[in-house]
PDB file of C-alpha atoms in Angstrom:
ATOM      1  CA  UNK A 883    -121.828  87.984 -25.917  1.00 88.00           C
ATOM      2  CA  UNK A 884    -121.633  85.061 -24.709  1.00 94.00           C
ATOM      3  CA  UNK A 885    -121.477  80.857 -26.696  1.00 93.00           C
ATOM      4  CA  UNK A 886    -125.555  80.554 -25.974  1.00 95.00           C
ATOM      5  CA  UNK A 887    -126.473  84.571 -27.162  1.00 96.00           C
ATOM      6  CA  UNK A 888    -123.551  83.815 -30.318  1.00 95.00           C
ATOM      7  CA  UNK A 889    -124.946  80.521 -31.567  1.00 96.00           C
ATOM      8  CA  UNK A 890    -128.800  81.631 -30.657  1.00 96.00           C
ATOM      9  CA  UNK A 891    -128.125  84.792 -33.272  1.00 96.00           C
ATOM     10  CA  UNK A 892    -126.245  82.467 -35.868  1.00 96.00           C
ATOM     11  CA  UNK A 893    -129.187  80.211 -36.216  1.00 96.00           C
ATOM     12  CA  UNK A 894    -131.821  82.639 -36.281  1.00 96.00           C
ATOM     13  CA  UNK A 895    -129.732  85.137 -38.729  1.00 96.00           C
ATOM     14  CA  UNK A 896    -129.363  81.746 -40.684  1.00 96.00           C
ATOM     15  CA  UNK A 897    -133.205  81.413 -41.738  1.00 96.00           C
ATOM     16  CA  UNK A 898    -133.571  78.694 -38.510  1.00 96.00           C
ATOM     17  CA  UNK A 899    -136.837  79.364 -36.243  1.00 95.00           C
ATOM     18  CA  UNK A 900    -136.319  75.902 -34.713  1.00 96.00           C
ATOM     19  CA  UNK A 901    -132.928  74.528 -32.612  1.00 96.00           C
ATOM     20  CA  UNK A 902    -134.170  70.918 -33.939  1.00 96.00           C
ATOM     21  CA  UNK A 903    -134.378  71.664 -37.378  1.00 96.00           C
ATOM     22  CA  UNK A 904    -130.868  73.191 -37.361  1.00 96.00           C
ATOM     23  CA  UNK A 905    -129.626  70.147 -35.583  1.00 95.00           C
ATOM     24  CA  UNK A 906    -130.848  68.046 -37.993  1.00 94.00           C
ATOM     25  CA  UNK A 907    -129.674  70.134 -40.874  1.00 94.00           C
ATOM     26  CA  UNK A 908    -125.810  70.297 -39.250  1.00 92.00           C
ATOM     27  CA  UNK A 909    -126.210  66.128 -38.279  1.00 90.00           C
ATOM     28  CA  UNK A 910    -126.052  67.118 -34.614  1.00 92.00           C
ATOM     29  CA  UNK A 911    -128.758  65.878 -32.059  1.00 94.00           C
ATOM     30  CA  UNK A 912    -131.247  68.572 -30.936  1.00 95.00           C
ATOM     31  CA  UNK A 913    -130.432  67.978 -27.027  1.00 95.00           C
ATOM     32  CA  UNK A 914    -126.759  68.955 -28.070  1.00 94.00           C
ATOM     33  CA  UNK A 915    -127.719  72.215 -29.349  1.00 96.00           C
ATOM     34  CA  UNK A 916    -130.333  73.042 -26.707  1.00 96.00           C
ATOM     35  CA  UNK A 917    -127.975  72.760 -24.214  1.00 95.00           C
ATOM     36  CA  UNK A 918    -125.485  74.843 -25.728  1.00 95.00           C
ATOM     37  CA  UNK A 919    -128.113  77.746 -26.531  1.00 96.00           C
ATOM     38  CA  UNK A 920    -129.400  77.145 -23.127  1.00 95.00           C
ATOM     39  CA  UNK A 921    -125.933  77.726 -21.278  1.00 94.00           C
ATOM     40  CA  UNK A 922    -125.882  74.204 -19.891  1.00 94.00           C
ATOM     41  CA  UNK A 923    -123.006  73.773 -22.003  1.00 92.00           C
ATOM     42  CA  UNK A 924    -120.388  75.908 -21.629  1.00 89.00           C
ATOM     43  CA  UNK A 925    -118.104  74.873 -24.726  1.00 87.00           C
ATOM     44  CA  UNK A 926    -118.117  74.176 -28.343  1.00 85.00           C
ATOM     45  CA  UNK A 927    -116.208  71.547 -29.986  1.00 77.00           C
ATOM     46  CA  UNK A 928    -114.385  71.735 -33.049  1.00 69.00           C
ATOM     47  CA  UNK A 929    -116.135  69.197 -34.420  1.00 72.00           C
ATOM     48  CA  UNK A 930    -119.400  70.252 -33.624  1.00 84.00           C
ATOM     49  CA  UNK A 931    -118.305  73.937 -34.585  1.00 82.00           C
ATOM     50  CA  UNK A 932    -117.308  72.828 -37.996  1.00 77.00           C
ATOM     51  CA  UNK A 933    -120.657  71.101 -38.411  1.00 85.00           C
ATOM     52  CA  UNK A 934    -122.814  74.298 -37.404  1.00 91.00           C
ATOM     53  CA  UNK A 935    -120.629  76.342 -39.422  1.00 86.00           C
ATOM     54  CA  UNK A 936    -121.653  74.554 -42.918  1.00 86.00           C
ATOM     55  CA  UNK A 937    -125.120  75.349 -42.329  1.00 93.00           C
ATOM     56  CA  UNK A 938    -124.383  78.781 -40.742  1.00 93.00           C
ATOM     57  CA  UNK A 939    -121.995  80.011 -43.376  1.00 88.00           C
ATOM     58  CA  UNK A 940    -121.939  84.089 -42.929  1.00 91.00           C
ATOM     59  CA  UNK A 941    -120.338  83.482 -39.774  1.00 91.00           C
ATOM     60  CA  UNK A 942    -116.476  82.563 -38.950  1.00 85.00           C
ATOM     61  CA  UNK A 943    -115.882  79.641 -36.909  1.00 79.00           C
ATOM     62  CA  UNK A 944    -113.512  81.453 -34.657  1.00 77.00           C
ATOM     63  CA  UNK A 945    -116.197  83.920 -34.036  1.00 86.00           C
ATOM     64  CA  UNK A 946    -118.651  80.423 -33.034  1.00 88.00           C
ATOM     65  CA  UNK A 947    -116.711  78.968 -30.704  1.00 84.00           C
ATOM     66  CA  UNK A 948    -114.731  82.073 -28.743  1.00 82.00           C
ATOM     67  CA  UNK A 949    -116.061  85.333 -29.982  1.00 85.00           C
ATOM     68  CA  UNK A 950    -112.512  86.104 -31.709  1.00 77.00           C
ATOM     69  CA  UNK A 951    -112.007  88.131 -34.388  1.00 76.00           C
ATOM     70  CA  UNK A 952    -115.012  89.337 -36.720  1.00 85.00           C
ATOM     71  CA  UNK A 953    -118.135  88.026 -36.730  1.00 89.00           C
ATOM     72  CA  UNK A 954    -118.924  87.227 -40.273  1.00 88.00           C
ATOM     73  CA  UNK A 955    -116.755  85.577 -43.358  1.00 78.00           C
ATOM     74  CA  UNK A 956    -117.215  88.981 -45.010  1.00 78.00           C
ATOM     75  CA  UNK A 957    -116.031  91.411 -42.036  1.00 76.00           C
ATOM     76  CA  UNK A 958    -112.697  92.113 -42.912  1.00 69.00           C
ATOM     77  CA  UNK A 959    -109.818  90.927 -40.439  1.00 59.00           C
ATOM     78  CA  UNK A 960    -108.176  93.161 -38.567  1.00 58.00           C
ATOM     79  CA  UNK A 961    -104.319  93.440 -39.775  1.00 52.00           C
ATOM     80  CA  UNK A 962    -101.714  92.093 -36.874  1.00 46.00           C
ATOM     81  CA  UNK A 963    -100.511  94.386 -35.080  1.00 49.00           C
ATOM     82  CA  UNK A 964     -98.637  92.154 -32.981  1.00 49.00           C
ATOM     83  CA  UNK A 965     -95.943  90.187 -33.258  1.00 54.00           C
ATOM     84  CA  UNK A 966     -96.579  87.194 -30.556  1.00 69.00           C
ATOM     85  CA  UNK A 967     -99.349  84.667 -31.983  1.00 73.00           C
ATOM     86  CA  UNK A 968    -102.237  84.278 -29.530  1.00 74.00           C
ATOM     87  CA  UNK A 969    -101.630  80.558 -27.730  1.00 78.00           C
ATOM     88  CA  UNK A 970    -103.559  78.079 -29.432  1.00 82.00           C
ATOM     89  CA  UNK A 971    -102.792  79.202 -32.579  1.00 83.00           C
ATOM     90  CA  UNK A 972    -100.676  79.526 -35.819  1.00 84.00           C
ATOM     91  CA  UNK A 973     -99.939  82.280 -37.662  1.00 82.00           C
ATOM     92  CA  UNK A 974    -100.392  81.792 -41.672  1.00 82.00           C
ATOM     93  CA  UNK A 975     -98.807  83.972 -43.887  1.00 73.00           C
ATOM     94  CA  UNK A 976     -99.959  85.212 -47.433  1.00 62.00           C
ATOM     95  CA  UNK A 977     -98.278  84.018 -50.538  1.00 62.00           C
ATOM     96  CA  UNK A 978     -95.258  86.287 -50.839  1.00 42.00           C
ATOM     97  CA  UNK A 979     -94.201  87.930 -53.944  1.00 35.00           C
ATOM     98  CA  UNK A 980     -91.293  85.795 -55.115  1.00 30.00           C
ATOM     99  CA  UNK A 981     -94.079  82.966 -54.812  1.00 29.00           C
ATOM    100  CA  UNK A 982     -96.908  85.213 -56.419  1.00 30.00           C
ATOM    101  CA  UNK A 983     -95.083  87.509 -58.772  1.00 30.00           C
ATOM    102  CA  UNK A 984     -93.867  86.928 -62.058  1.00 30.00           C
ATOM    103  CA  UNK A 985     -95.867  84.281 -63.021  1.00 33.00           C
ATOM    104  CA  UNK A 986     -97.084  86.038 -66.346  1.00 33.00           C
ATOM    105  CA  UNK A 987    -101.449  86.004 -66.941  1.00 37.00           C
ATOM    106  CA  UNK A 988    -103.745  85.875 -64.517  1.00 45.00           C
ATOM    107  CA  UNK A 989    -106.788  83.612 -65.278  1.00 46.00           C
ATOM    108  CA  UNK A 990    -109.330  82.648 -63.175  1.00 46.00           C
ATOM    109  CA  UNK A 991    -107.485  80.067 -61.072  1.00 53.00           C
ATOM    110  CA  UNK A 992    -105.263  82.615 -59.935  1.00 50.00           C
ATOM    111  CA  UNK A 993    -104.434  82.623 -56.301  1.00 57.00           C
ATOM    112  CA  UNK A 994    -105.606  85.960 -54.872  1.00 51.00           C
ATOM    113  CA  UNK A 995    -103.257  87.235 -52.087  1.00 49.00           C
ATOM    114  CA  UNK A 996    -105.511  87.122 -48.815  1.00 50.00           C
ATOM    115  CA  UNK A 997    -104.174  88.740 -45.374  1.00 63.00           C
ATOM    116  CA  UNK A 998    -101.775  87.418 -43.010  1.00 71.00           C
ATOM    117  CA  UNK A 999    -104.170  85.088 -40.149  1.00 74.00           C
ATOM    118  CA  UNK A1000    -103.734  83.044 -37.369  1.00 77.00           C
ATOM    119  CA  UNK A1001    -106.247  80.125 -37.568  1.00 79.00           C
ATOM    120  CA  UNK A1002    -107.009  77.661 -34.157  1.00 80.00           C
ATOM    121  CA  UNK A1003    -104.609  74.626 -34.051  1.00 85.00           C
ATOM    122  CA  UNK A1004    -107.217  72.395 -33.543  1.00 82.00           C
ATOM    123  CA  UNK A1005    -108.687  73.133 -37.186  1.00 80.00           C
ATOM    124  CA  UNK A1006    -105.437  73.364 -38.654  1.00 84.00           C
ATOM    125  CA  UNK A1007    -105.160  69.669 -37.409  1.00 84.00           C
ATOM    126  CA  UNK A1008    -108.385  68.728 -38.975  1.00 80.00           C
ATOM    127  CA  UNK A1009    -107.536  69.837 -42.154  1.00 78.00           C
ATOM    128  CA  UNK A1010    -103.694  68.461 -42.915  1.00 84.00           C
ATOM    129  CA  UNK A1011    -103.117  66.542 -39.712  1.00 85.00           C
ATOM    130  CA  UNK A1012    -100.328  68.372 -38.170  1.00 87.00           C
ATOM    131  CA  UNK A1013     -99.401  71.841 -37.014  1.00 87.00           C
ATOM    132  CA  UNK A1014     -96.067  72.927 -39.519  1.00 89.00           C
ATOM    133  CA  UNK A1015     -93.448  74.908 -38.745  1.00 87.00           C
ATOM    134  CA  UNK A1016     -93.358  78.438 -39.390  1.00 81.00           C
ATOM    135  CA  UNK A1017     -93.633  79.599 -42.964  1.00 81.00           C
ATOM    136  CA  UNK A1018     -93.955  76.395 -44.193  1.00 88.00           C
ATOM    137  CA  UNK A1019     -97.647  76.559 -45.107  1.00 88.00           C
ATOM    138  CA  UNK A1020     -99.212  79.638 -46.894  1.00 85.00           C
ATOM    139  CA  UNK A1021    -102.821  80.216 -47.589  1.00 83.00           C
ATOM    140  CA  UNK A1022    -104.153  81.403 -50.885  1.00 82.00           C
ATOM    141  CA  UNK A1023    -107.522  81.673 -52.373  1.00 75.00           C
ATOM    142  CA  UNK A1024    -108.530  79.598 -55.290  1.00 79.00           C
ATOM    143  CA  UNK A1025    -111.246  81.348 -57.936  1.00 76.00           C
ATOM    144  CA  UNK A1026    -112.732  79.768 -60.903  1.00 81.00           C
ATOM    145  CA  UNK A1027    -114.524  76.418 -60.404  1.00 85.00           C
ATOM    146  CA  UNK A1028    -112.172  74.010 -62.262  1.00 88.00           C
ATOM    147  CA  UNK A1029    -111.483  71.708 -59.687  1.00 88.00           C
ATOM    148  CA  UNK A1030    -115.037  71.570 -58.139  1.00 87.00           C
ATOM    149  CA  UNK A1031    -115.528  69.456 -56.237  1.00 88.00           C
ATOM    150  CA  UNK A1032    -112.226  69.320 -54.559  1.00 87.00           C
ATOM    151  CA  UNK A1033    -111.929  72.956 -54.363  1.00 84.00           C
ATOM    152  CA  UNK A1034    -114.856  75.508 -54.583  1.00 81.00           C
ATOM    153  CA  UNK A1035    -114.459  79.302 -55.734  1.00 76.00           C
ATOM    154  CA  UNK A1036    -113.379  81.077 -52.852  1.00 71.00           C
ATOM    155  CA  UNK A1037    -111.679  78.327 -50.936  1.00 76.00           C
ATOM    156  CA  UNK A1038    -108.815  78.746 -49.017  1.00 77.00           C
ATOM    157  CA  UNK A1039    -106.136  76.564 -49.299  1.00 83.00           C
ATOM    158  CA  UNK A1040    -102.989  75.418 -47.408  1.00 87.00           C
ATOM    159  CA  UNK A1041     -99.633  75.313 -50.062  1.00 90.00           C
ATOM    160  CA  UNK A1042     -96.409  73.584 -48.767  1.00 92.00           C
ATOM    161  CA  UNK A1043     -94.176  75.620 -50.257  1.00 87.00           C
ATOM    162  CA  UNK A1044     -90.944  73.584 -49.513  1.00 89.00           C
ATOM    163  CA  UNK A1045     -92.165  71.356 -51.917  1.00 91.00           C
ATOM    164  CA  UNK A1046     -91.375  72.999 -54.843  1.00 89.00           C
ATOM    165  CA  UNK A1047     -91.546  69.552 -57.003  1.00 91.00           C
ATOM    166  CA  UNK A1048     -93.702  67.001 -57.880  1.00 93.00           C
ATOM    167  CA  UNK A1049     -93.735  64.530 -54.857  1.00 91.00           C
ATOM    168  CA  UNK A1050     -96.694  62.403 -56.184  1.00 94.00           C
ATOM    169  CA  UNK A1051    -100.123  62.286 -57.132  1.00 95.00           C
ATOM    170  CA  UNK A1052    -101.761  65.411 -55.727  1.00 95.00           C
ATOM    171  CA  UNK A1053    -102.893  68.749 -56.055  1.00 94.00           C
ATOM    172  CA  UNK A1054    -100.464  71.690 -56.321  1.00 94.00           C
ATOM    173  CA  UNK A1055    -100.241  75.040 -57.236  1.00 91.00           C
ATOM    174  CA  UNK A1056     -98.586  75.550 -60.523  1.00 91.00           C
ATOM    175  CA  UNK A1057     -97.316  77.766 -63.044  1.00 86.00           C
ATOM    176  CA  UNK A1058     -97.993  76.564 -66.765  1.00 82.00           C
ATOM    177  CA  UNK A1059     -97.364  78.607 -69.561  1.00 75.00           C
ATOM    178  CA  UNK A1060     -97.543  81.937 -67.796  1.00 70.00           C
ATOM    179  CA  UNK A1061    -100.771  81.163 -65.944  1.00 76.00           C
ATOM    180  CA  UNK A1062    -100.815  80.460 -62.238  1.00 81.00           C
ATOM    181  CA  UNK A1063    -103.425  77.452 -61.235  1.00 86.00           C
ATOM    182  CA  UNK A1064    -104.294  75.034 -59.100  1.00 90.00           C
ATOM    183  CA  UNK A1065    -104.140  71.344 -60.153  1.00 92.00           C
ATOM    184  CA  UNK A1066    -104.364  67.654 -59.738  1.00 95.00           C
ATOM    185  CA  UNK A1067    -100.878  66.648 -61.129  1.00 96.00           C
ATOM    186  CA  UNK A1068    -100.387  62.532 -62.283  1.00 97.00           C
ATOM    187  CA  UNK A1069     -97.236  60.989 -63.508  1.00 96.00           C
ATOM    188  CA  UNK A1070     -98.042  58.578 -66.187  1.00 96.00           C
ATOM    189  CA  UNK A1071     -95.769  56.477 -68.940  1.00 94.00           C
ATOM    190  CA  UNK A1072     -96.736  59.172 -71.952  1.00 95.00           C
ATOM    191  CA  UNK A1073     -96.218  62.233 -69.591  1.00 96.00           C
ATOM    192  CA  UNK A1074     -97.253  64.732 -66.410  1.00 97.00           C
ATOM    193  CA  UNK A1075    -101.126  65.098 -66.660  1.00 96.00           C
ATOM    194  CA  UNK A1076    -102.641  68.609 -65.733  1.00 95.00           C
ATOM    195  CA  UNK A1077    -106.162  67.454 -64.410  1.00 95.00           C
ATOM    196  CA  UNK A1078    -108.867  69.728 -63.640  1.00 92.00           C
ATOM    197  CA  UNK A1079    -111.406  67.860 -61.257  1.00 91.00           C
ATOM    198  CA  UNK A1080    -114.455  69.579 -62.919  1.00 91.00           C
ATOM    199  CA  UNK A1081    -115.333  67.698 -66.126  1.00 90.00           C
ATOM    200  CA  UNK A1082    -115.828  70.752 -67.975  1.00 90.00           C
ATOM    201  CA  UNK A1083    -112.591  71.371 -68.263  1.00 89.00           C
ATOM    202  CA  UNK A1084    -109.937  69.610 -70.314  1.00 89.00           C
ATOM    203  CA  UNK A1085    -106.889  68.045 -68.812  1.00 90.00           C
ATOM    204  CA  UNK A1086    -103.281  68.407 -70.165  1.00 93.00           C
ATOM    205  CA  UNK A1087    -100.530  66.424 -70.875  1.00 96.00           C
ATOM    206  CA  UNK A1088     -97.120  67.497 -70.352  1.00 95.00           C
ATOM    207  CA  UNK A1089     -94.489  64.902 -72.689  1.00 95.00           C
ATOM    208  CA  UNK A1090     -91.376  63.993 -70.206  1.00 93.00           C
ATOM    209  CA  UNK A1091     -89.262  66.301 -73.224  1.00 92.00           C
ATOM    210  CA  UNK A1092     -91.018  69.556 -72.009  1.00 91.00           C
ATOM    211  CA  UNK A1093     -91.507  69.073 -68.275  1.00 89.00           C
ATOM    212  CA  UNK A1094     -89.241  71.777 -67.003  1.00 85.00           C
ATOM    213  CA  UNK A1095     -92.254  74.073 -68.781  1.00 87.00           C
ATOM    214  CA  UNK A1096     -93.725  73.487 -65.411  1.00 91.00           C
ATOM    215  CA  UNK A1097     -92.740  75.385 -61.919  1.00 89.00           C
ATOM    216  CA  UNK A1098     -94.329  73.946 -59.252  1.00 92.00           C
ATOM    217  CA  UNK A1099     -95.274  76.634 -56.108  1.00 87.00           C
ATOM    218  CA  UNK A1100     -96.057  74.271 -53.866  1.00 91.00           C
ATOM    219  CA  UNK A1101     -98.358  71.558 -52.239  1.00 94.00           C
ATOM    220  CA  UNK A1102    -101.788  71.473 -51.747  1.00 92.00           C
ATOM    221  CA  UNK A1103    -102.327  70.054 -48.376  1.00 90.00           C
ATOM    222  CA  UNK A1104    -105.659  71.238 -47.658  1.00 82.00           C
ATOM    223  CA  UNK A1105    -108.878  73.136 -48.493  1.00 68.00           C
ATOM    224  CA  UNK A1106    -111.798  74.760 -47.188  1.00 47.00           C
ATOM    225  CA  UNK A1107    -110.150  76.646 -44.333  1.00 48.00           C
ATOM    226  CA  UNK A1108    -113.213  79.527 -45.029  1.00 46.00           C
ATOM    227  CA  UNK A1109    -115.835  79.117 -47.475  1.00 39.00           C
ATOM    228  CA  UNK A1110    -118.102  81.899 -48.571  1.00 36.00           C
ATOM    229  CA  UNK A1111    -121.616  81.500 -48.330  1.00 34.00           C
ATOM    230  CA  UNK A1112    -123.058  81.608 -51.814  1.00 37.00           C
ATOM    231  CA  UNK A1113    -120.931  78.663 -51.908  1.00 37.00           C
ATOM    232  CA  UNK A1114    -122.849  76.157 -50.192  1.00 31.00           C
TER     233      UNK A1114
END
């Protein structure tokens, strides 16, 4: 199939009748999009590509712009059976069990293991500004809808995990009490503050006398690798 057929079936699967109205939904100009379901052009940017994809959210980006892979965010990926990541990409590995295991209850922030994926350089860039060395970065998915807006249910998120610390201000993934999460963590005078970004939810302060109760997993460095579509 080729870019003009793949972005053609996008829009119309998408509830679109009219190329203009999805350009002006995605904050793209109408020319742009005719001429790339037209066939005049040939390629689709990243940029553009992440644009389409927030208003055409059953399909995968990868999918958009090459054909790769499945089709839609729901298809399941295909496990590797290679070892060799494809050029132009980096190869992400799930949250091993020495980073997953042990850490007691599971509530509804708890990091569900997702499967090994290698995800185009170019968006890895846009998301934490650099391409990492390998096994540096993990992906796990977030659930619950404490730190909306920062982080929606179902977002996939990139954890440093060599930075098993608190190395400022930020959001990391934590373990607190026997419960795994993902939080904004601030050093203050009276203590390490637990902050949820969603206002429904209480914050926590951690006195400087009981801060080894906290193991921190990682660093958040980014979000919103994949979003599902009920979340848009």
């Amino acid at each position: 199939m080729s870019l003009a057929q793949r972005l053609t079936l996008a829009r119309t699967e998408s509830g679109f009748t009219e190329a203009a109205e999805a350009a002006r939904k995605a904050g793209v100009t109408p020319s742009a999009l005719y001429q790339l379901e037209d066939g005049t052009t040939k390629s689709l940017s990243g940029q553009t590509a992440v644009k389409l994809g927030r208003i055409y959210p059953e399909f995968r980006l990868e999918w958009l712009i090459d054909g790769s892979g499945p089709q839609r965010r729901d298809d399941p990926l295909p496990s590797a059976s290679y070892s060799e990541t494809p050029p132009g990409y980096v190869r992400f590995r799930v949250m091993e069990g020495e980073a997953s295991g042990g850490y007691g209850v599971v509530n509804d922030d708890f990091p569900e293991v997702v499967q090994e994926m290698d995800v185009a350089e170019w968006q890895v860039r846009s998301q934490i500004g650099f391409v990492p060395e390998k096994d540096r970065v993990k992906l796990v998915t977030v659930r619950g809808d404490s730190m909306y807006p920062d982080i929606k249910n179902g977002d996939v998120v990139m954890v440093d995990v060599r930075r098993e610390f608190f190395d400022g201000d930020g959001i990391y993934l934590i373990n607190l009490n026997g419960y795994t999460l993902v939080k904004r963590l601030q050093m203050l005078p009276d203590g390490l503050h637990v902050i949820s970004t969603n206002a429904k939810y209480r914050s926590q302060v951690i006195p400087p006398s009981d801060i080894e109760s906290i193991h921190v997993a990682g660093r958040v460095l980014g979000a919103a690798l994949m979003r599902r579509a009920e979340e848009f």
